[in-house]
Each structure stands twice: as C-alpha cells, then as structure tokens.
Amino acid sequence: KAGVTQTPRYLIKTRGQQVTLSCSPISGHRSVSWYQQTPGQGLQFLFEYFSETQRNKGNFPGRFSGRQFSNSRSEMNVSTLELGDSALYLCASSPFSGSIGELFFGEGSRLTVL
Amino acid sequence: DQQVKQNSPSLSVQEGRISILNCDYTNSMFDYFLWYKKYPAEGPTFLISISSIKDKNEDGRFTVFLNKSAKHLSLHIVPSQPGDSAVYFCAAAQGGSEKLVFGKGTKLTVNP
C-alpha cells in the first residue's frame, strides 16, 4: 500500500510569491490534515479536510488555505509568502475524520522563502 | 501558550538501558495522547497512544504512562536500541479531533 505522497519535496520561493503544495493520501483514506514544522514552533496544525470540507482550522492567517478534491487528494496554498513561512509542511491522512490521531504522515514539502 | 511541553530537547542513553521521555500538558480537555517518532528526512510515524480513561498502555518495548492529576505522560523504551535514535514527539487531542497539539520534540540518542 503506497504511503502519503507529497509534492514537491523541496522548493525555493521569494517573498511575495505564492506556493501550492500537493498531497495524495493513502488509498481509501478520506481525511487529510496539514501541519507546519519549524524549529522554533515545532509541529503546528494548519487544517483538516474530510469529504472535500474543511473540518478544523488552526491559528494561521488567511494567507494559508487549502482544499480537497473528490478523490481525497488535497492541496494547500500560501499566498504573499513571508520569510517566516519557511518550514517543512507535512500532510497526514487517516481513514475517517475523528479517528483520534493515528495519522499517517508524508515526508513533507520543505519550503524556503528568500 | 504552549499546551504540550517536552522540556528535554535531547536525551542520551546506552543501548540496553531504559529511555524515559517526558511530556506535560496544560489543557485538561485533552482526552487522547500519542507519541510519534521522526527520523531525519521522513515524516513522523505513530508509535503508541493512550486514552485518558487509562493510565498505562504497553506495546512491546514501548510503554506510555499517563498521570492525569499531574497532567504528565511519559514514554518508556526498554531495552533501548540504536535504531530507536530519533526525535520523539508527544501529541494531544481533544474530542476525537484530527487536530493534534504537538510538543517540540525530544531527540533521543541511543549509544551502542
């Protein structure tokens, strides 16, 4: 069974640009969550999608958005990039929403903002 | 305000000995706790979890203890192996939510 796949794995952007990250969950998983990992703040929850609907949202500005498609694949977008957005963005999937935390993480997309 | 704290950024133990990783939380509404392990260049992988209705859960070499009155949990690894060297994250959830609140992690090094 293939794991969670995130693309691209690495990318470099400049301030003010926007970026789109993609996540393909494990086959059959319908819930996709996104987390941001930085050295200073650790892993922080961004949002969760289930059946194309946002179920939960973390404390991030509106520049961070996401969506989920009917095949459960998800994308997140960050607009007007700032230096502080440099981070590892992790996607995680689970079979259902509310499956209490046993999330399956991808390897992440490492974003560097210059 | 950090709701889940791992106060030891790093821990070093000898192979075969016990590793004890600690985690404290402040939100009494958390009712499910998890430990994840992360190797460099990989995503976190689920290790073990415990519900707030229990005080201990065991899975092979890994045991998690929960002390609700102290809002404290710990992960015991016995015996520790070099392959256990990784960053360990404590996480908490509330009400079956997918929204996990993570600690900042403890880097465990197991020396041969």
Coordinates of C-alpha atoms in Angstrom, one line a residue:
Chain A
K1 CA 0.0 0.0 0.0
A2 CA 1.5 3.3 -1.1
G3 CA 2.0 5.9 1.7
V4 CA 1.2 9.5 1.8
T5 CA 2.8 11.3 -1.2
Q6 CA 3.7 15.0 -1.1
T7 CA 5.0 17.1 -4.0
P8 CA 7.2 18.9 -4.4
R9 CA 9.7 17.7 -1.8
Y10 CA 11.7 20.9 -1.9
L11 CA 11.1 24.3 -3.3
I12 CA 12.5 27.8 -3.1
K13 CA 10.4 30.9 -3.4
T14 CA 10.9 34.6 -2.8
R15 CA 8.9 36.9 -0.6
G16 CA 5.6 38.0 -2.0
Q17 CA 5.2 34.9 -4.2
Q18 CA 2.6 32.2 -3.7
V19 CA 3.0 28.5 -3.5
T20 CA 0.8 25.4 -3.9
L21 CA 1.7 22.1 -2.2
S22 CA 0.1 18.8 -3.1
C23 CA -0.8 15.7 -1.0
S24 CA -2.1 12.3 -2.1
P25 CA -3.4 10.3 0.9
I26 CA -3.2 6.6 1.4
S27 CA -5.7 4.9 -0.8
G28 CA -9.0 4.7 1.0
H29 CA -8.2 7.5 3.4
R30 CA -10.6 10.3 3.3
S31 CA -9.3 12.7 5.9
V32 CA -6.2 14.9 5.1
S33 CA -4.6 17.2 7.7
W34 CA -1.8 19.7 7.2
Y35 CA 0.9 20.7 9.7
Q36 CA 3.7 23.2 9.6
Q37 CA 7.0 22.3 11.3
T38 CA 9.5 24.9 12.2
P39 CA 12.5 24.8 14.6
G40 CA 11.0 27.4 16.9
Q41 CA 7.4 26.4 17.0
G42 CA 7.5 22.7 16.4
L43 CA 4.6 21.0 14.6
Q44 CA 1.5 23.2 14.3
F45 CA -1.9 22.2 12.9
L46 CA -3.0 24.1 9.8
F47 CA -6.3 22.5 8.8
E48 CA -8.1 19.2 8.2
Y49 CA -10.3 18.2 5.3
F50 CA -12.8 15.4 5.1
S51 CA -15.0 14.7 2.1
E52 CA -14.0 18.0 0.5
T53 CA -15.0 20.0 3.5
Q54 CA -12.7 21.8 6.0
R55 CA -13.4 20.3 9.4
N56 CA -10.9 22.1 11.5
K57 CA -8.6 25.1 11.2
G58 CA -5.5 26.1 13.2
N59 CA -4.4 29.6 14.1
F60 CA -2.8 30.7 10.9
P61 CA -3.6 33.8 8.8
G62 CA -5.9 33.7 5.9
R63 CA -2.8 33.6 3.5
F64 CA -2.9 29.8 4.3
S65 CA -5.7 28.0 2.5
G66 CA -6.4 24.5 1.4
R67 CA -8.8 22.3 -0.5
Q68 CA -9.7 18.7 -1.0
F69 CA -10.8 17.1 -4.2
S70 CA -13.3 14.3 -4.7
N71 CA -10.5 11.7 -4.9
S72 CA -9.3 12.9 -1.4
R73 CA -6.2 14.5 -2.8
S74 CA -5.5 17.8 -1.1
E75 CA -3.6 21.0 -1.9
M76 CA -2.6 23.8 0.3
N77 CA -1.7 27.3 -0.8
V78 CA 0.2 30.0 0.8
S79 CA -0.1 33.5 -0.8
T80 CA 2.2 36.5 -0.3
L81 CA 5.0 34.5 1.1
E82 CA 6.9 35.8 4.1
L83 CA 10.4 34.8 5.3
G84 CA 8.7 33.2 8.4
D85 CA 6.8 30.8 6.1
S86 CA 10.0 28.8 5.6
A87 CA 9.2 25.4 7.0
L88 CA 8.5 21.8 6.5
Y89 CA 4.9 21.3 5.5
L90 CA 3.6 17.9 6.4
C91 CA 0.5 16.2 5.2
A92 CA -1.2 13.4 7.1
S93 CA -4.1 11.1 6.2
S94 CA -6.4 8.9 8.1
P95 CA -9.3 6.7 7.2
F96 CA -12.0 8.9 8.7
S97 CA -12.4 12.2 10.4
G98 CA -12.2 11.8 14.2
S99 CA -10.1 8.7 14.0
I100 CA -8.3 10.1 17.0
G101 CA -4.8 10.9 16.0
E102 CA -3.3 7.8 14.4
L103 CA -2.3 9.9 11.4
F104 CA -0.1 8.7 8.6
F105 CA 2.4 11.4 7.6
G106 CA 4.1 12.0 4.3
E107 CA 7.8 13.0 4.1
G108 CA 6.9 16.7 3.8
S109 CA 7.5 19.6 1.4
R110 CA 10.4 21.8 2.5
L111 CA 9.7 25.4 1.6
T112 CA 12.4 28.0 1.7
V113 CA 11.4 31.6 1.3
L114 CA 14.2 34.0 0.3
Chain B
D1 CA 0.9 29.5 25.2
Q2 CA 2.3 26.0 24.7
Q3 CA -0.3 23.5 25.7
V4 CA 2.0 20.5 25.3
K5 CA 5.6 20.7 26.6
Q6 CA 8.6 18.4 26.2
N7 CA 11.1 20.1 28.5
S8 CA 14.1 18.0 27.5
P9 CA 15.3 18.8 24.0
S10 CA 17.7 15.8 24.0
L11 CA 18.3 12.6 25.8
S12 CA 21.3 10.2 25.5
V13 CA 21.2 6.6 26.8
Q14 CA 23.2 3.4 26.5
E15 CA 22.0 0.5 24.4
G16 CA 20.0 -1.9 26.6
R17 CA 19.1 0.6 29.2
I18 CA 15.7 2.3 29.7
S19 CA 14.8 5.5 27.9
I20 CA 12.3 7.7 29.6
L21 CA 10.8 10.6 27.6
N22 CA 8.6 13.1 29.4
C23 CA 5.7 15.3 28.4
D24 CA 3.5 17.8 30.3
Y25 CA 0.2 19.3 29.1
T26 CA -1.9 22.2 30.4
N27 CA -5.3 21.7 28.8
S28 CA -7.4 19.4 30.9
M29 CA -9.8 18.9 28.0
F30 CA -7.3 16.7 26.2
D31 CA -8.5 13.1 26.3
Y32 CA -6.2 11.3 24.0
F33 CA -2.4 11.3 23.9
L34 CA 0.0 10.0 21.3
W35 CA 3.7 9.5 20.7
Y36 CA 5.3 9.9 17.3
K37 CA 8.8 9.1 16.2
K38 CA 10.6 11.0 13.5
Y39 CA 13.8 10.1 11.6
P40 CA 15.6 12.8 9.6
A41 CA 14.1 13.4 6.1
E42 CA 11.0 11.3 7.0
G43 CA 7.5 12.2 8.2
P44 CA 6.6 11.3 11.8
T45 CA 5.3 7.8 12.4
F46 CA 2.8 6.8 15.0
L47 CA 4.3 4.9 17.9
I48 CA 1.8 4.4 20.7
S49 CA -1.2 6.1 22.2
I50 CA -3.3 6.2 25.4
S51 CA -6.8 7.3 26.2
S52 CA -7.5 9.4 29.3
I53 CA -9.5 6.6 30.8
K54 CA -6.3 4.6 31.1
D55 CA -3.1 5.2 33.0
K56 CA -0.9 2.8 31.1
N57 CA -0.6 1.3 27.6
E58 CA 2.0 -1.2 26.5
D59 CA 3.2 -2.3 23.1
G60 CA 6.3 -4.4 23.0
R61 CA 9.3 -2.4 24.2
F62 CA 7.2 0.8 24.4
T63 CA 5.0 1.8 27.4
V64 CA 3.2 5.0 27.9
F65 CA 2.1 6.2 31.3
L66 CA -0.5 8.9 32.0
N67 CA -0.8 10.8 35.2
K68 CA -3.9 12.9 34.7
S69 CA -3.7 14.7 38.1
A70 CA -0.2 15.9 37.3
K71 CA -1.1 16.4 33.6
H72 CA 2.0 14.4 32.7
L73 CA 2.8 11.5 30.5
S74 CA 5.9 9.5 29.8
L75 CA 7.2 7.1 27.2
H76 CA 9.4 4.2 28.4
I77 CA 11.5 2.3 25.9
V78 CA 13.0 -0.9 27.3
P79 CA 15.5 -2.0 26.3
S80 CA 16.7 0.9 24.2
Q81 CA 18.3 0.1 20.8
P82 CA 20.5 2.2 18.5
G83 CA 17.6 2.1 15.9
D84 CA 15.5 4.0 18.4
S85 CA 17.6 7.1 17.9
A86 CA 15.2 9.7 16.5
V87 CA 13.1 12.7 17.6
Y88 CA 10.1 11.8 19.7
F89 CA 7.0 14.0 19.7
C90 CA 4.3 13.9 22.3
A91 CA 0.9 15.0 21.0
A92 CA -2.6 15.5 22.5
A93 CA -6.1 15.5 21.0
Q94 CA -9.5 16.5 22.3
G95 CA -12.9 15.1 21.5
G96 CA -11.8 12.8 18.6
S97 CA -10.4 15.7 16.7
E98 CA -7.8 15.3 14.0
K99 CA -6.2 18.5 15.3
L100 CA -3.2 17.2 17.3
V101 CA -1.3 19.6 19.5
F102 CA 2.4 18.6 19.5
G103 CA 5.3 19.2 21.8
K104 CA 8.5 20.4 20.3
G105 CA 10.1 17.0 20.5
T106 CA 13.0 15.3 22.3
K107 CA 15.9 14.0 20.4
L108 CA 16.9 10.5 21.7
T109 CA 20.3 9.1 21.0
V110 CA 21.0 5.5 21.9
N111 CA 24.7 4.8 22.0
P112 CA 26.0 1.3 21.2

